[in-house]
Every structure is written in C-alpha cells, then in structure tokens.
Amino acid sequence: NAGVMQNPRHLVRRRGQEARLRCSPMKGHSHVYWYRQLPEEGLKFMVYLQKENIIDESGMPKERFSAEFPKEGPSILRIQQVVRGDSAAYFCASSSQGMNTEAFFGQGTRLTVV
Amino acid sequence: KNEVEQSPQNLTAQEGEFITINCSYSVGISALHWLQQHPGGGIVSLFMLSSGKKKHGRLIATINIQEKHSSLHITASHPRDSAVYICAVRVRGGADGLTFGKGTHLIIQP
C-alpha cells in the first residue's frame, strides 16, 4: 500500500490560491483514480486517468479543477482559485487494470483552505 | 437513496467478539471492495470480490451477487481493528471509479 505516494500530506492554501496535489502510482500501474472525501462525508470519485489520457472525469467539478497524468512523472490534481469548500482529503488510487482489480490507495493529501 | 448502504453505521464491541459489517447495493456491479481507514489516515484495501468468499488472516469477506449483499467479518477482534470500514462498488456500465458507502465506524474496547 505504501507504494502509492501522495504529496504533500498536508497543504494549506489561502482562498484564491492554487493547489497542486501529486500522486505517484505503484510501480507498473498505469491506471490512476482521484477521490475526494469532504468532512463528515463519504468518498466520491473525481477522475480516472491513464498515461497521457483522461478516461473518465464525470466526478470532477466543471470549473477550477483539472487533472493530468503525463508520460513521465506523477499524476497531478490541480485546483485553481481555491475556496473554503475545497477543504477535504484527496486520495489517489492506482491499479494495474482498472477497478475490477485490486486498488491501492495513497495516504491522501489533506487540503485546508483558510 | 444511496446506491451503496452499509450497516451498522457505528459499532462498539468488546475485544474478542466476532464482528459483522454489512453492505447492500442497488445496482449491477462488476466488483466490490472492502477498505479500511484509520482516523486521519490513509485507506487500505482489504478485499476485492466479484463472487464467493475471501479470507485474509482474521478477516473474511463474502458476497452474494443475486441478493446484492456483501459482509465483512472480523474474528477475535482486537482494539487495533478500530477503524472505519468502507464498502465500495464498481458499478457496471457506470463511471470508471468506485461508488462508496458511508462507512461503518468500528470501536473495539479492551
């Protein structure tokens, strides 16, 4: 499980700033998923990426949020002009062949917008 | 109504007790996952099931596809099992990510 690396673990941003969350999947995994856990709520799917492609972004807010998974380097979840409602834990998961196989989660990034 | 319902929402038990957490879903699925989350911590994948039963140590997970129901059992429970247990499904024909239950908060008292 430690193989999925997320950083930073904690991130504080002022309203209006940008937040960049990084996720390095387990070695050999090319499927990356981002999930958001709002305070006192369950986890929600945001986006599914494979290398250089967004496969499913049906859970992503339409504005200010974007994600990428470049050929080299980690997957990035980018939140522009953050607002207090963006405060949440953001988890990344990776798998070898999609969610019909075992998924491995990272430790999460806890974003606080002040 | 949520597509994935877990019960109970909260469970407190004594060390050594046999624990059962239930998960019911209302949609067709291709896989069901059981996850564990400690307070302020990350998420650990316990099981991925598409049929039958799996066992790992003191944990057992079962699924009944016809009844759209899964259970997670913990034998000889221990205080370190205290955590939130989350059921999640891959909806057949749905979004590629998982759909989650709200979790069961388990406390095992010494």
CSV table of C-alpha atoms in Angstrom, one decimal:
chain,number,residue,atom,x,y,z
A,1,ASN,CA,0.0,0.0,0.0
A,2,ALA,CA,2.9,2.3,0.7
A,3,GLY,CA,3.7,2.1,-3.0
A,4,VAL,CA,1.2,4.8,-3.9
A,5,MET,CA,2.8,8.0,-2.9
A,6,GLN,CA,1.0,11.2,-2.5
A,7,ASN,CA,2.4,14.6,-1.6
A,8,PRO,CA,2.2,16.8,0.2
A,9,ARG,CA,0.4,15.0,3.1
A,10,HIS,CA,-1.0,18.4,4.3
A,11,LEU,CA,-1.5,21.5,2.3
A,12,VAL,CA,-2.7,24.9,3.5
A,13,ARG,CA,-3.8,27.5,0.9
A,14,ARG,CA,-5.5,30.9,1.2
A,15,ARG,CA,-8.7,31.5,-0.8
A,16,GLY,CA,-7.9,32.3,-4.4
A,17,GLN,CA,-4.5,30.4,-4.5
A,18,GLU,CA,-3.8,27.3,-6.5
A,19,ALA,CA,-3.4,23.9,-5.0
A,20,ARG,CA,-1.3,21.1,-6.7
A,21,LEU,CA,-1.6,17.6,-5.4
A,22,ARG,CA,0.7,14.9,-6.7
A,23,CYS,CA,0.3,11.2,-6.9
A,24,SER,CA,2.9,8.6,-8.0
A,25,PRO,CA,1.2,5.2,-8.6
A,26,MET,CA,2.6,1.9,-7.7
A,27,LYS,CA,5.3,0.6,-9.9
A,28,GLY,CA,3.8,-1.0,-13.0
A,29,HIS,CA,0.4,0.6,-12.5
A,30,SER,CA,-0.9,2.8,-15.4
A,31,HIS,CA,-4.4,3.4,-14.0
A,32,VAL,CA,-4.9,6.3,-11.6
A,33,TYR,CA,-8.0,7.5,-9.8
A,34,TRP,CA,-8.6,10.6,-7.7
A,35,TYR,CA,-11.2,10.6,-5.0
A,36,ARG,CA,-12.3,13.4,-2.6
A,37,GLN,CA,-13.5,13.0,1.0
A,38,LEU,CA,-15.3,16.0,2.3
A,39,PRO,CA,-15.5,16.4,6.1
A,40,GLU,CA,-18.1,14.1,7.5
A,41,GLU,CA,-19.0,12.7,4.1
A,42,GLY,CA,-18.1,9.6,2.2
A,43,LEU,CA,-15.6,9.3,-0.6
A,44,LYS,CA,-16.5,10.5,-4.1
A,45,PHE,CA,-15.0,9.6,-7.4
A,46,MET,CA,-13.5,12.5,-9.3
A,47,VAL,CA,-11.4,11.4,-12.2
A,48,TYR,CA,-9.8,8.4,-13.8
A,49,LEU,CA,-6.6,8.7,-15.9
A,50,GLN,CA,-4.3,6.5,-17.8
A,51,LYS,CA,-0.9,7.7,-19.0
A,52,GLU,CA,-1.5,10.9,-21.0
A,53,ASN,CA,-5.2,10.4,-21.2
A,54,ILE,CA,-8.3,11.4,-19.1
A,55,ILE,CA,-10.6,8.4,-19.4
A,56,ASP,CA,-13.5,9.5,-17.1
A,57,GLU,CA,-13.9,12.9,-15.5
A,58,SER,CA,-17.6,12.5,-14.7
A,59,GLY,CA,-17.0,13.3,-11.0
A,60,MET,CA,-14.9,16.3,-11.5
A,61,PRO,CA,-16.3,19.8,-10.8
A,62,LYS,CA,-16.7,21.6,-14.1
A,63,GLU,CA,-14.7,24.7,-13.1
A,64,ARG,CA,-11.3,25.2,-11.4
A,65,PHE,CA,-10.4,21.5,-11.2
A,66,SER,CA,-8.1,19.7,-13.7
A,67,ALA,CA,-6.1,16.6,-13.7
A,68,GLU,CA,-3.2,15.1,-15.7
A,69,PHE,CA,-1.1,12.1,-15.8
A,70,PRO,CA,1.9,12.8,-18.1
A,71,LYS,CA,4.1,10.3,-19.8
A,72,GLU,CA,6.8,11.0,-17.3
A,73,GLY,CA,6.2,11.9,-13.6
A,74,PRO,CA,3.3,11.8,-11.2
A,75,SER,CA,-0.3,12.5,-11.8
A,76,ILE,CA,-1.3,16.0,-10.8
A,77,LEU,CA,-4.7,17.2,-9.5
A,78,ARG,CA,-4.8,21.0,-9.8
A,79,ILE,CA,-7.3,23.2,-8.1
A,80,GLN,CA,-7.3,26.8,-9.2
A,81,GLN,CA,-8.7,29.7,-7.1
A,82,VAL,CA,-9.4,27.5,-4.1
A,83,VAL,CA,-12.4,28.2,-1.9
A,84,ARG,CA,-13.2,27.0,1.6
A,85,GLY,CA,-15.5,24.3,0.2
A,86,ASP,CA,-12.5,22.7,-1.4
A,87,SER,CA,-11.1,21.8,2.0
A,88,ALA,CA,-11.1,18.0,2.0
A,89,ALA,CA,-8.9,14.9,1.9
A,90,TYR,CA,-7.9,14.0,-1.6
A,91,PHE,CA,-7.0,10.3,-2.2
A,92,CYS,CA,-5.3,8.8,-5.2
A,93,ALA,CA,-5.6,5.1,-6.0
A,94,SER,CA,-3.8,3.1,-8.6
A,95,SER,CA,-4.4,-0.3,-10.2
A,96,SER,CA,-3.0,-2.5,-12.9
A,97,GLN,CA,-6.1,-3.0,-14.9
A,98,GLY,CA,-8.9,-0.7,-13.6
A,99,MET,CA,-11.3,-1.0,-10.7
A,100,ASN,CA,-12.2,-4.7,-11.4
A,101,THR,CA,-8.8,-5.4,-10.0
A,102,GLU,CA,-7.4,-4.6,-6.5
A,103,ALA,CA,-6.9,-0.9,-6.0
A,104,PHE,CA,-4.1,0.5,-3.9
A,105,PHE,CA,-4.6,3.9,-2.2
A,106,GLY,CA,-2.2,6.5,-1.1
A,107,GLN,CA,-2.2,8.2,2.3
A,108,GLY,CA,-4.1,11.2,1.0
A,109,THR,CA,-3.5,14.9,0.9
A,110,ARG,CA,-5.4,17.0,3.4
A,111,LEU,CA,-6.1,20.4,1.9
A,112,THR,CA,-7.2,23.2,4.2
A,113,VAL,CA,-8.3,26.5,2.6
A,114,VAL,CA,-8.1,29.4,5.0
B,1,LYS,CA,-31.3,6.6,-1.7
B,2,ASN,CA,-27.6,5.8,-1.9
B,3,GLU,CA,-26.5,3.1,-4.3
B,4,VAL,CA,-24.4,1.5,-1.5
B,5,GLU,CA,-25.8,1.2,2.0
B,6,GLN,CA,-23.8,-0.1,5.0
B,7,SER,CA,-24.9,-1.2,8.4
B,8,PRO,CA,-24.4,-0.6,11.1
B,9,GLN,CA,-23.2,3.0,10.9
B,10,ASN,CA,-21.5,2.7,14.2
B,11,LEU,CA,-20.4,-0.4,16.1
B,12,THR,CA,-18.8,-0.8,19.5
B,13,ALA,CA,-17.8,-4.2,20.7
B,14,GLN,CA,-15.5,-5.9,23.2
B,15,GLU,CA,-12.2,-7.3,22.4
B,16,GLY,CA,-12.5,-10.9,21.2
B,17,GLU,CA,-16.0,-10.5,19.7
B,18,PHE,CA,-17.0,-11.7,16.3
B,19,ILE,CA,-17.8,-8.6,14.1
B,20,THR,CA,-20.1,-8.4,11.1
B,21,ILE,CA,-20.4,-5.4,8.9
B,22,ASN,CA,-23.0,-5.5,6.1
B,23,CYS,CA,-23.1,-3.8,2.7
B,24,SER,CA,-26.1,-3.8,0.3
B,25,TYR,CA,-26.1,-2.3,-3.1
B,26,SER,CA,-28.9,-1.5,-5.5
B,27,VAL,CA,-27.1,-1.6,-8.9
B,28,GLY,CA,-25.4,-4.1,-11.1
B,29,ILE,CA,-21.7,-4.3,-10.2
B,30,SER,CA,-18.6,-5.8,-11.6
B,31,ALA,CA,-16.6,-5.7,-8.4
B,32,LEU,CA,-16.9,-4.9,-4.7
B,33,HIS,CA,-14.1,-3.6,-2.5
B,34,TRP,CA,-13.8,-3.5,1.3
B,35,LEU,CA,-11.5,-0.8,2.6
B,36,GLN,CA,-10.2,0.3,6.0
B,37,GLN,CA,-9.5,3.8,7.1
B,38,HIS,CA,-7.9,4.8,10.4
B,39,PRO,CA,-8.7,8.3,11.8
B,40,GLY,CA,-6.7,10.9,9.9
B,41,GLY,CA,-5.0,8.1,8.0
B,42,GLY,CA,-4.9,6.6,4.6
B,43,ILE,CA,-7.0,4.0,3.1
B,44,VAL,CA,-6.1,0.3,3.0
B,45,SER,CA,-7.6,-2.1,0.5
B,46,LEU,CA,-8.7,-5.3,2.4
B,47,PHE,CA,-10.5,-7.2,-0.3
B,48,MET,CA,-11.7,-7.1,-3.9
B,49,LEU,CA,-14.6,-9.5,-4.6
B,50,SER,CA,-16.6,-10.4,-7.6
B,51,SER,CA,-18.1,-13.7,-6.2
B,52,GLY,CA,-17.9,-16.1,-3.3
B,53,LYS,CA,-15.7,-15.6,-0.3
B,54,LYS,CA,-12.2,-14.5,0.6
B,55,LYS,CA,-10.2,-14.8,3.8
B,56,HIS,CA,-7.1,-13.0,5.0
B,57,GLY,CA,-6.0,-13.6,8.5
B,58,ARG,CA,-8.8,-12.7,10.8
B,59,LEU,CA,-10.8,-11.1,8.1
B,60,ILE,CA,-13.4,-12.8,5.9
B,61,ALA,CA,-15.4,-11.2,3.1
B,62,THR,CA,-18.4,-12.7,1.4
B,63,ILE,CA,-20.6,-11.6,-1.5
B,64,ASN,CA,-24.0,-12.8,-2.7
B,65,ILE,CA,-24.4,-11.4,-6.2
B,66,GLN,CA,-28.1,-12.5,-6.5
B,67,GLU,CA,-29.0,-10.7,-3.3
B,68,LYS,CA,-26.7,-7.8,-3.9
B,69,HIS,CA,-25.2,-8.1,-0.5
B,70,SER,CA,-21.7,-8.4,1.0
B,71,SER,CA,-20.5,-8.9,4.5
B,72,LEU,CA,-17.1,-8.3,6.2
B,73,HIS,CA,-16.4,-10.4,9.2
B,74,ILE,CA,-13.7,-9.9,11.8
B,75,THR,CA,-12.9,-12.9,14.1
B,76,ALA,CA,-11.2,-12.5,17.5
B,77,SER,CA,-11.5,-8.7,17.3
B,78,HIS,CA,-8.8,-6.5,18.7
B,79,PRO,CA,-8.6,-2.8,19.6
B,80,ARG,CA,-6.2,-2.3,16.7
B,81,ASP,CA,-9.1,-3.2,14.4
B,82,SER,CA,-10.8,0.0,15.4
B,83,ALA,CA,-11.3,2.0,12.2
B,84,VAL,CA,-13.8,2.9,9.6
B,85,TYR,CA,-14.7,0.1,7.2
B,86,ILE,CA,-15.9,1.2,3.8
B,87,CYS,CA,-17.7,-0.8,1.2
B,88,ALA,CA,-17.3,0.3,-2.4
B,89,VAL,CA,-18.5,-1.0,-5.8
B,90,ARG,CA,-17.6,-0.7,-9.4
B,91,VAL,CA,-21.0,0.0,-11.0
B,92,ARG,CA,-21.4,-2.0,-14.2
B,93,GLY,CA,-21.9,0.5,-17.0
B,94,GLY,CA,-21.3,3.4,-14.7
B,95,ALA,CA,-18.4,5.7,-14.0
B,96,ASP,CA,-15.0,4.1,-14.0
B,97,GLY,CA,-14.3,4.9,-10.4
B,98,LEU,CA,-15.7,3.3,-7.3
B,99,THR,CA,-19.0,4.3,-5.6
B,100,PHE,CA,-18.7,4.2,-1.8
B,101,GLY,CA,-20.8,3.5,1.2
B,102,LYS,CA,-20.7,6.0,4.1
B,103,GLY,CA,-18.6,3.6,6.2
B,104,THR,CA,-19.0,1.8,9.4
B,105,HIS,CA,-17.2,3.2,12.5
B,106,LEU,CA,-15.9,0.3,14.5
B,107,ILE,CA,-14.6,0.6,18.0
B,108,ILE,CA,-13.2,-2.4,19.8
B,109,GLN,CA,-12.8,-1.9,23.5
B,110,PRO,CA,-10.2,-3.7,25.5
